[in-house]
Amino acid sequence: MSVTDERALTRHQVMREIEDRVLWLSTAIVHHANRVRPNPSGLKVGGHQASSASLVSIMTALWFTHLRAEDRVSVKPHASPVLHAINYLLGSLDKEYLPRLRDFGGLQSYPSRVKDPDPVDYSTGSVGIGATAPIWGAIARRYLGQRTSGRQYSLLGDAELDEGAVWEAIMDPMVPQLGELVWIVDLNRQSLDRVVPAIAADKLQGMFAAAGWQVITLKYGRLLEQLFTRPGGSQLRRRIDTMNNPEYQRLLRCDAAQLRQRLPGNSAEIAELISRLDDATLVAAFANLGGHDLEALDKAFGAIDDSRPTVIFAYTIKGHGLATQGHPQNHSSLLTTEQMRELATRLGTDLDEPWQGFADDSAAGRLCFATAGRLRREDIRVEQPPELPVDIGRTPSGTATTQAALGRTLLDLTRSAPQAAARVVTVSPDVSSSTNLGGWVNKVGVWSPIERPDWFADDAETILHWREKPTGQHIELGIAEVNLVSLLGELGATWSRWGKPLLPIGVLYDPFVERALEPWSYGIYAGGQSIIVGTPSGVTLAPEGGAHQSIKTPSIGLEQPGCIAYEPAFAIDTEWTLLASLARLGRPDGSSAYLRLSTRPVDQTLAAVPTDPAARERRRRHVVAGAYSLRRNDNPQVTIAAMGAVVPEALAAADRLQQAGVVADVVCVTSPGLLYRALRARQGHEHAESWILDQVFARATPLVTVLDGHPHTLSFLATINQVRHTSLGVTGFGQSGSIEDVYRHHGLDADSIIRASMDLACH
C-alpha cells in the first residue's frame, strides 16, 4: 500500500468516526425533543430520524472534505438535525440548542436562515421550493457579477422530484448555463407512507441529461462492487438491479440466515458466492449502497464538471444505521430508549450524556477544527439601499390605466433617481409587452449571462427591442409563475446574502398570483424582499372569462405576512405606492409588497390631486398609509369606501345620490392591510401607526364598501366606528362581457352602490 493510500485510509477512518457522531447527534436531537424534554401539552413534537440518517454520509463527505466557504447548500427539510449536528461539531452552534429542536425559540422544524441560531444558507420545508432555491440563488449571484464565487448545492429527497416546480425550474432555458449547480438526490426510495414501488431512476436520469445536466449515478459501495467481480458477482448485480424496491427494502430487514435463503432466488451462483461470506459481511454488503460509502462519495464529488449543472443520484437507505432502517413506515418513527442505548453503545457514545463532541487533540477534533477554519466566512457588510424619491412630481391627466402607470414610473425613475433605478430588476413570465413593461425593457435591456445579438434591431416594425446583455435589468422566464417568484425571493435576499441590495419587481397576470403565492410566501419567510405586481386584475378584465378574473387576491394581500398590499385607483396613486414599496426593500426592517393593477382606462382628473404642495404631500402620505378622502361633505349621511378600478362607479354614485338629496362621502382605499393593522394597533393587538383612521374615518356614518374582489376584504372597515354597513364585491366566477354588463352582474355598478347607500341612509 502506498503512502498516499495509507493517508487516504487514515482520513476515511477519521471521517467514519465523524460520520458516526453526526448520526448519533442528529438522532439524539430528535429523541430528546420527543422522549426526554418535558411536554405538558402532550402534543406530538415530531422529527425525522430515518430521513436524517439517509443523508448523514453524504453531508459528512460534503462538509468535511469538499465544501468551501464560498459554496452554499440547501438541505432537505427533514435532515435539519444533521445540519445542526454538523454545525455543532464545527463550533457554530451552542450546545444549549441541541435539546431544543422544535422548541419555542430553539431549533426550527426545518432549516431556516432567518429563525435558526446557526448558519443556514437556504430555508427549506415546502417540498420542491427549497430544492430549487439554489438555482435562483445562482442567477441572483450572477446578476450581481459574481460568476465564479462558489457552487450551489441542493440536497433533496427523491420524493421532491415529484414536484412540478422542480421540473419547471430544470427546464428553464437559463439553467443549463449554470455550471455551479450541484444537486444530490437522496435516493432512498421511500415516501412518507410507503416504499415507492418503481422510482424510475433511469427515466429521471434521462430527463436531467436531456435538460443538459451532467448525471452521476452512485448506486453501489466498494464492498458490493468488489463482490460483483467474483464468480457469481454478475448474477448478484443483475439480481439486485432487477429487484423491485419493496423486495429490496424487505431484504434490508432480514438477518444473515434469511438473506441466504431469500437473496439467491433460483441462482446457484449467487448462493455459492454468499456462502463464502460471514454473516456480518453479508448483511453489511447487501446494505452497501453508494450514498453511504465515503470513498465512493469522494470519487463522485471529484467528478463534478463545473461547465454545466450536475445531478448526483446517490442510492441510500432510509434509516441507515438505525434499528428502523428500511422499514416502510419509518418516516416519522422514533427509536425506543432501549434502541437508543444500543445505538450509543455501537457508536461509542452515551445516552445519558448525549452531546459529546471530540477532544481538541483527537484526529476527529483536529479535522473538525480545520473544517471550521476552511468554511469560515467573512462578515457581510451590507450596503445602504439607494435613496428613492417619494414623489416624482408628475400629475397625470387625460385617461390612463394603473398598469400603464407602472411602466411610466419606472422610466421616470431612470431620469429622476438613476442610482435607484440601476438597482431595479424586473422579472416576468413572458408577459413583458402585455403588462406595459415594453418601454422599460427597451430602456434597460434584458439580462443574460452573455451578450446575444438582437437580430431584429434593424427591423423598423419591431417595437419591443430584445437586447440581451450582462448589464440588462429585465429577466424573462418561461411561463412558470413559481419560477418567477422563487427568483424574486433570491433577488430580494441579495442584501443579506452578499450585502448588495436589489429592488426586484415581478410582474404577472393577477389571476396567477394564487398559483405563485406559496413560493413567494416562502421567499418572504426566508428573508427575500420583493414586489409582486398582479395585472390585469378582477372582473374589470371584462372580455376575459371567469378563469382569468381574480376574486380572492385582494384579501390575500391583506393577510400575507411580511407584505404590504396596495390597489391604487389612479396613476398618481400607483407612482406613490410603488415608490414607497421600493423604499422598503433591501433593509433589515424592510418588507415585500403586492400591487394589484388594472387595464381599465380611467379619467385621471377624478383623482382631484391637490395643486398646493403641502396639500399634495398630505394626499401622498394618506395614499401610502392606506386611504384618503376623495369627496368630503358637511353632515354626510353615508360613506362609500371604494378601492381600485371601481372608484369611478363610487364617484358617479355619490353624484347621483347628491341629486337625490343623499349626501355621500367617498373614501378611496389603497391598502386594506395597512388599515387593518392600524385598527389592530388601536385595539392594542400589534404595533403600528393608527393616525390614518383618525384622519380618514373620523365620521361614524353608515358605510358601503365596494371593490373588484371578494367583499369581505373591506367589510372590517365598518368596525372602525361600529356603524351599519353593506359590503359589495365579487363572490362568484365571472363571465365575458363589457365592463358595464359584468359590473352590473356582480353588483359593482353605480346603480348597485346607490341602492345600497340609500338603504343605509334611509334606515
PDB file of N, CA and C in Angstrom, residues 233-282:
ATOM      1  N   GLY A 233     -20.701 -12.898  -9.217  1.00  0.00           N
ATOM      2  CA  GLY A 233     -20.937 -11.480  -8.955  1.00  0.00           C
ATOM      3  C   GLY A 233     -21.840 -10.818  -9.981  1.00  0.00           C
ATOM      4  N   SER A 234     -21.687 -11.186 -11.246  1.00  0.00           N
ATOM      5  CA  SER A 234     -22.534 -10.581 -12.282  1.00  0.00           C
ATOM      6  C   SER A 234     -23.998 -10.966 -12.070  1.00  0.00           C
ATOM      7  N   GLN A 235     -24.222 -12.227 -11.633  1.00  0.00           N
ATOM      8  CA  GLN A 235     -25.595 -12.647 -11.340  1.00  0.00           C
ATOM      9  C   GLN A 235     -26.148 -11.898 -10.125  1.00  0.00           C
ATOM     10  N   LEU A 236     -25.299 -11.629  -9.136  1.00  0.00           N
ATOM     11  CA  LEU A 236     -25.740 -10.886  -7.958  1.00  0.00           C
ATOM     12  C   LEU A 236     -26.110  -9.456  -8.337  1.00  0.00           C
ATOM     13  N   ARG A 237     -25.288  -8.821  -9.173  1.00  0.00           N
ATOM     14  CA  ARG A 237     -25.612  -7.462  -9.619  1.00  0.00           C
ATOM     15  C   ARG A 237     -26.953  -7.446 -10.355  1.00  0.00           C
ATOM     16  N   ARG A 238     -27.120  -8.407 -11.279  1.00  0.00           N
ATOM     17  CA  ARG A 238     -28.361  -8.447 -12.044  1.00  0.00           C
ATOM     18  C   ARG A 238     -29.560  -8.673 -11.133  1.00  0.00           C
ATOM     19  N   ARG A 239     -29.379  -9.529 -10.130  1.00  0.00           N
ATOM     20  CA  ARG A 239     -30.472  -9.821  -9.185  1.00  0.00           C
ATOM     21  C   ARG A 239     -30.883  -8.553  -8.427  1.00  0.00           C
ATOM     22  N   ILE A 240     -29.891  -7.791  -7.936  1.00  0.00           N
ATOM     23  CA  ILE A 240     -30.229  -6.577  -7.174  1.00  0.00           C
ATOM     24  C   ILE A 240     -30.750  -5.487  -8.101  1.00  0.00           C
ATOM     25  N   ASP A 241     -30.147  -5.367  -9.305  1.00  0.00           N
ATOM     26  CA  ASP A 241     -30.587  -4.340 -10.250  1.00  0.00           C
ATOM     27  C   ASP A 241     -32.049  -4.526 -10.653  1.00  0.00           C
ATOM     28  N   THR A 242     -32.474  -5.769 -10.828  1.00  0.00           N
ATOM     29  CA  THR A 242     -33.836  -6.032 -11.314  1.00  0.00           C
ATOM     30  C   THR A 242     -34.848  -6.203 -10.179  1.00  0.00           C
ATOM     31  N   MET A 243     -34.371  -6.178  -8.950  1.00  0.00           N
ATOM     32  CA  MET A 243     -35.246  -6.339  -7.785  1.00  0.00           C
ATOM     33  C   MET A 243     -36.107  -5.083  -7.621  1.00  0.00           C
ATOM     34  N   ASN A 244     -37.417  -5.264  -7.398  1.00  0.00           N
ATOM     35  CA  ASN A 244     -38.222  -4.061  -7.191  1.00  0.00           C
ATOM     36  C   ASN A 244     -37.942  -3.479  -5.801  1.00  0.00           C
ATOM     37  N   ASN A 245     -38.289  -2.237  -5.629  1.00  0.00           N
ATOM     38  CA  ASN A 245     -37.950  -1.532  -4.393  1.00  0.00           C
ATOM     39  C   ASN A 245     -38.515  -2.177  -3.137  1.00  0.00           C
ATOM     40  N   PRO A 246     -39.790  -2.573  -3.112  1.00  0.00           N
ATOM     41  CA  PRO A 246     -40.317  -3.191  -1.886  1.00  0.00           C
ATOM     42  C   PRO A 246     -39.570  -4.462  -1.498  1.00  0.00           C
ATOM     43  N   GLU A 247     -39.185  -5.300  -2.488  1.00  0.00           N
ATOM     44  CA  GLU A 247     -38.453  -6.523  -2.144  1.00  0.00           C
ATOM     45  C   GLU A 247     -37.087  -6.176  -1.560  1.00  0.00           C
ATOM     46  N   TYR A 248     -36.404  -5.179  -2.181  1.00  0.00           N
ATOM     47  CA  TYR A 248     -35.092  -4.797  -1.665  1.00  0.00           C
ATOM     48  C   TYR A 248     -35.217  -4.298  -0.229  1.00  0.00           C
ATOM     49  N   GLN A 249     -36.207  -3.453   0.013  1.00  0.00           N
ATOM     50  CA  GLN A 249     -36.381  -2.909   1.358  1.00  0.00           C
ATOM     51  C   GLN A 249     -36.688  -4.022   2.364  1.00  0.00           C
ATOM     52  N   ARG A 250     -37.453  -5.024   1.919  1.00  0.00           N
ATOM     53  CA  ARG A 250     -37.775  -6.133   2.830  1.00  0.00           C
ATOM     54  C   ARG A 250     -36.520  -6.927   3.179  1.00  0.00           C
ATOM     55  N   LEU A 251     -35.653  -7.108   2.202  1.00  0.00           N
ATOM     56  CA  LEU A 251     -34.428  -7.863   2.465  1.00  0.00           C
ATOM     57  C   LEU A 251     -33.487  -7.097   3.390  1.00  0.00           C
ATOM     58  N   LEU A 252     -33.575  -5.775   3.387  1.00  0.00           N
ATOM     59  CA  LEU A 252     -32.768  -4.991   4.322  1.00  0.00           C
ATOM     60  C   LEU A 252     -33.118  -5.311   5.767  1.00  0.00           C
ATOM     61  N   ARG A 253     -34.348  -5.766   5.983  1.00  0.00           N
ATOM     62  CA  ARG A 253     -34.817  -6.064   7.330  1.00  0.00           C
ATOM     63  C   ARG A 253     -34.466  -7.499   7.753  1.00  0.00           C
ATOM     64  N   CYS A 254     -33.795  -8.252   6.866  1.00  0.00           N
ATOM     65  CA  CYS A 254     -33.510  -9.665   7.140  1.00  0.00           C
ATOM     66  C   CYS A 254     -32.159  -9.834   7.833  1.00  0.00           C
ATOM     67  N   ASP A 255     -32.058 -10.888   8.645  1.00  0.00           N
ATOM     68  CA  ASP A 255     -30.749 -11.248   9.195  1.00  0.00           C
ATOM     69  C   ASP A 255     -30.009 -12.100   8.165  1.00  0.00           C
ATOM     70  N   ALA A 256     -28.804 -12.537   8.513  1.00  0.00           N
ATOM     71  CA  ALA A 256     -27.965 -13.253   7.555  1.00  0.00           C
ATOM     72  C   ALA A 256     -28.609 -14.561   7.086  1.00  0.00           C
ATOM     73  N   ALA A 257     -29.217 -15.295   8.025  1.00  0.00           N
ATOM     74  CA  ALA A 257     -29.826 -16.573   7.647  1.00  0.00           C
ATOM     75  C   ALA A 257     -30.968 -16.350   6.653  1.00  0.00           C
ATOM     76  N   GLN A 258     -31.768 -15.344   6.886  1.00  0.00           N
ATOM     77  CA  GLN A 258     -32.876 -15.056   5.972  1.00  0.00           C
ATOM     78  C   GLN A 258     -32.357 -14.595   4.612  1.00  0.00           C
ATOM     79  N   LEU A 259     -31.273 -13.809   4.636  1.00  0.00           N
ATOM     80  CA  LEU A 259     -30.694 -13.361   3.370  1.00  0.00           C
ATOM     81  C   LEU A 259     -30.186 -14.546   2.552  1.00  0.00           C
ATOM     82  N   ARG A 260     -29.553 -15.491   3.213  1.00  0.00           N
ATOM     83  CA  ARG A 260     -29.024 -16.656   2.491  1.00  0.00           C
ATOM     84  C   ARG A 260     -30.157 -17.438   1.834  1.00  0.00           C
ATOM     85  N   GLN A 261     -31.333 -17.376   2.439  1.00  0.00           N
ATOM     86  CA  GLN A 261     -32.474 -18.111   1.899  1.00  0.00           C
ATOM     87  C   GLN A 261     -33.163 -17.333   0.764  1.00  0.00           C
ATOM     88  N   ARG A 262     -33.302 -16.013   0.952  1.00  0.00           N
ATOM     89  CA  ARG A 262     -34.117 -15.228   0.027  1.00  0.00           C
ATOM     90  C   ARG A 262     -33.334 -14.621  -1.132  1.00  0.00           C
ATOM     91  N   LEU A 263     -32.096 -14.180  -0.855  1.00  0.00           N
ATOM     92  CA  LEU A 263     -31.363 -13.403  -1.857  1.00  0.00           C
ATOM     93  C   LEU A 263     -31.052 -14.180  -3.136  1.00  0.00           C
ATOM     94  N   PRO A 264     -30.619 -15.447  -3.081  1.00  0.00           N
ATOM     95  CA  PRO A 264     -30.217 -16.117  -4.326  1.00  0.00           C
ATOM     96  C   PRO A 264     -31.338 -16.284  -5.338  1.00  0.00           C
ATOM     97  N   GLY A 265     -32.587 -16.355  -4.877  1.00  0.00           N
ATOM     98  CA  GLY A 265     -33.648 -16.682  -5.810  1.00  0.00           C
ATOM     99  C   GLY A 265     -33.424 -18.080  -6.346  1.00  0.00           C
ATOM    100  N   ASN A 266     -33.324 -18.214  -7.673  1.00  0.00           N
ATOM    101  CA  ASN A 266     -33.064 -19.526  -8.288  1.00  0.00           C
ATOM    102  C   ASN A 266     -31.627 -19.661  -8.749  1.00  0.00           C
ATOM    103  N   SER A 267     -30.752 -18.754  -8.287  1.00  0.00           N
ATOM    104  CA  SER A 267     -29.379 -18.739  -8.787  1.00  0.00           C
ATOM    105  C   SER A 267     -28.441 -19.500  -7.858  1.00  0.00           C
ATOM    106  N   ALA A 268     -27.896 -20.598  -8.366  1.00  0.00           N
ATOM    107  CA  ALA A 268     -26.913 -21.361  -7.592  1.00  0.00           C
ATOM    108  C   ALA A 268     -25.608 -20.573  -7.464  1.00  0.00           C
ATOM    109  N   GLU A 269     -25.321 -19.758  -8.503  1.00  0.00           N
ATOM    110  CA  GLU A 269     -24.086 -18.975  -8.467  1.00  0.00           C
ATOM    111  C   GLU A 269     -24.113 -17.964  -7.323  1.00  0.00           C
ATOM    112  N   ILE A 270     -25.261 -17.300  -7.128  1.00  0.00           N
ATOM    113  CA  ILE A 270     -25.366 -16.330  -6.038  1.00  0.00           C
ATOM    114  C   ILE A 270     -25.267 -17.045  -4.700  1.00  0.00           C
ATOM    115  N   ALA A 271     -25.941 -18.195  -4.584  1.00  0.00           N
ATOM    116  CA  ALA A 271     -25.900 -18.959  -3.332  1.00  0.00           C
ATOM    117  C   ALA A 271     -24.472 -19.357  -3.001  1.00  0.00           C
ATOM    118  N   GLU A 272     -23.713 -19.756  -4.024  1.00  0.00           N
ATOM    119  CA  GLU A 272     -22.325 -20.148  -3.808  1.00  0.00           C
ATOM    120  C   GLU A 272     -21.483 -18.949  -3.374  1.00  0.00           C
ATOM    121  N   LEU A 273     -21.721 -17.792  -4.033  1.00  0.00           N
ATOM    122  CA  LEU A 273     -20.940 -16.595  -3.706  1.00  0.00           C
ATOM    123  C   LEU A 273     -21.154 -16.170  -2.260  1.00  0.00           C
ATOM    124  N   ILE A 274     -22.401 -16.084  -1.827  1.00  0.00           N
ATOM    125  CA  ILE A 274     -22.647 -15.565  -0.483  1.00  0.00           C
ATOM    126  C   ILE A 274     -22.375 -16.602   0.597  1.00  0.00           C
ATOM    127  N   SER A 275     -22.238 -17.870   0.183  1.00  0.00           N
ATOM    128  CA  SER A 275     -21.916 -18.905   1.184  1.00  0.00           C
ATOM    129  C   SER A 275     -20.500 -18.715   1.722  1.00  0.00           C
ATOM    130  N   ARG A 276     -19.666 -18.007   0.959  1.00  0.00           N
ATOM    131  CA  ARG A 276     -18.277 -17.789   1.375  1.00  0.00           C
ATOM    132  C   ARG A 276     -18.129 -16.572   2.295  1.00  0.00           C
ATOM    133  N   LEU A 277     -19.250 -15.853   2.521  1.00  0.00           N
ATOM    134  CA  LEU A 277     -19.193 -14.650   3.346  1.00  0.00           C
ATOM    135  C   LEU A 277     -19.653 -14.961   4.759  1.00  0.00           C
ATOM    136  N   ASP A 278     -19.003 -14.349   5.740  1.00  0.00           N
ATOM    137  CA  ASP A 278     -19.515 -14.493   7.101  1.00  0.00           C
ATOM    138  C   ASP A 278     -20.777 -13.644   7.238  1.00  0.00           C
ATOM    139  N   ASP A 279     -21.523 -13.900   8.312  1.00  0.00           N
ATOM    140  CA  ASP A 279     -22.828 -13.253   8.471  1.00  0.00           C
ATOM    141  C   ASP A 279     -22.722 -11.734   8.472  1.00  0.00           C
ATOM    142  N   ALA A 280     -21.781 -11.189   9.222  1.00  0.00           N
ATOM    143  CA  ALA A 280     -21.656  -9.732   9.336  1.00  0.00           C
ATOM    144  C   ALA A 280     -21.328  -9.108   7.986  1.00  0.00           C
ATOM    145  N   THR A 281     -20.432  -9.746   7.232  1.00  0.00           N
ATOM    146  CA  THR A 281     -20.054  -9.210   5.925  1.00  0.00           C
ATOM    147  C   THR A 281     -21.231  -9.266   4.963  1.00  0.00           C
ATOM    148  N   LEU A 282     -21.997 -10.343   5.004  1.00  0.00           N
ATOM    149  CA  LEU A 282     -23.148 -10.482   4.115  1.00  0.00           C
ATOM    150  C   LEU A 282     -24.170  -9.382   4.374  1.00  0.00           C
TER     151      LEU A 282
END
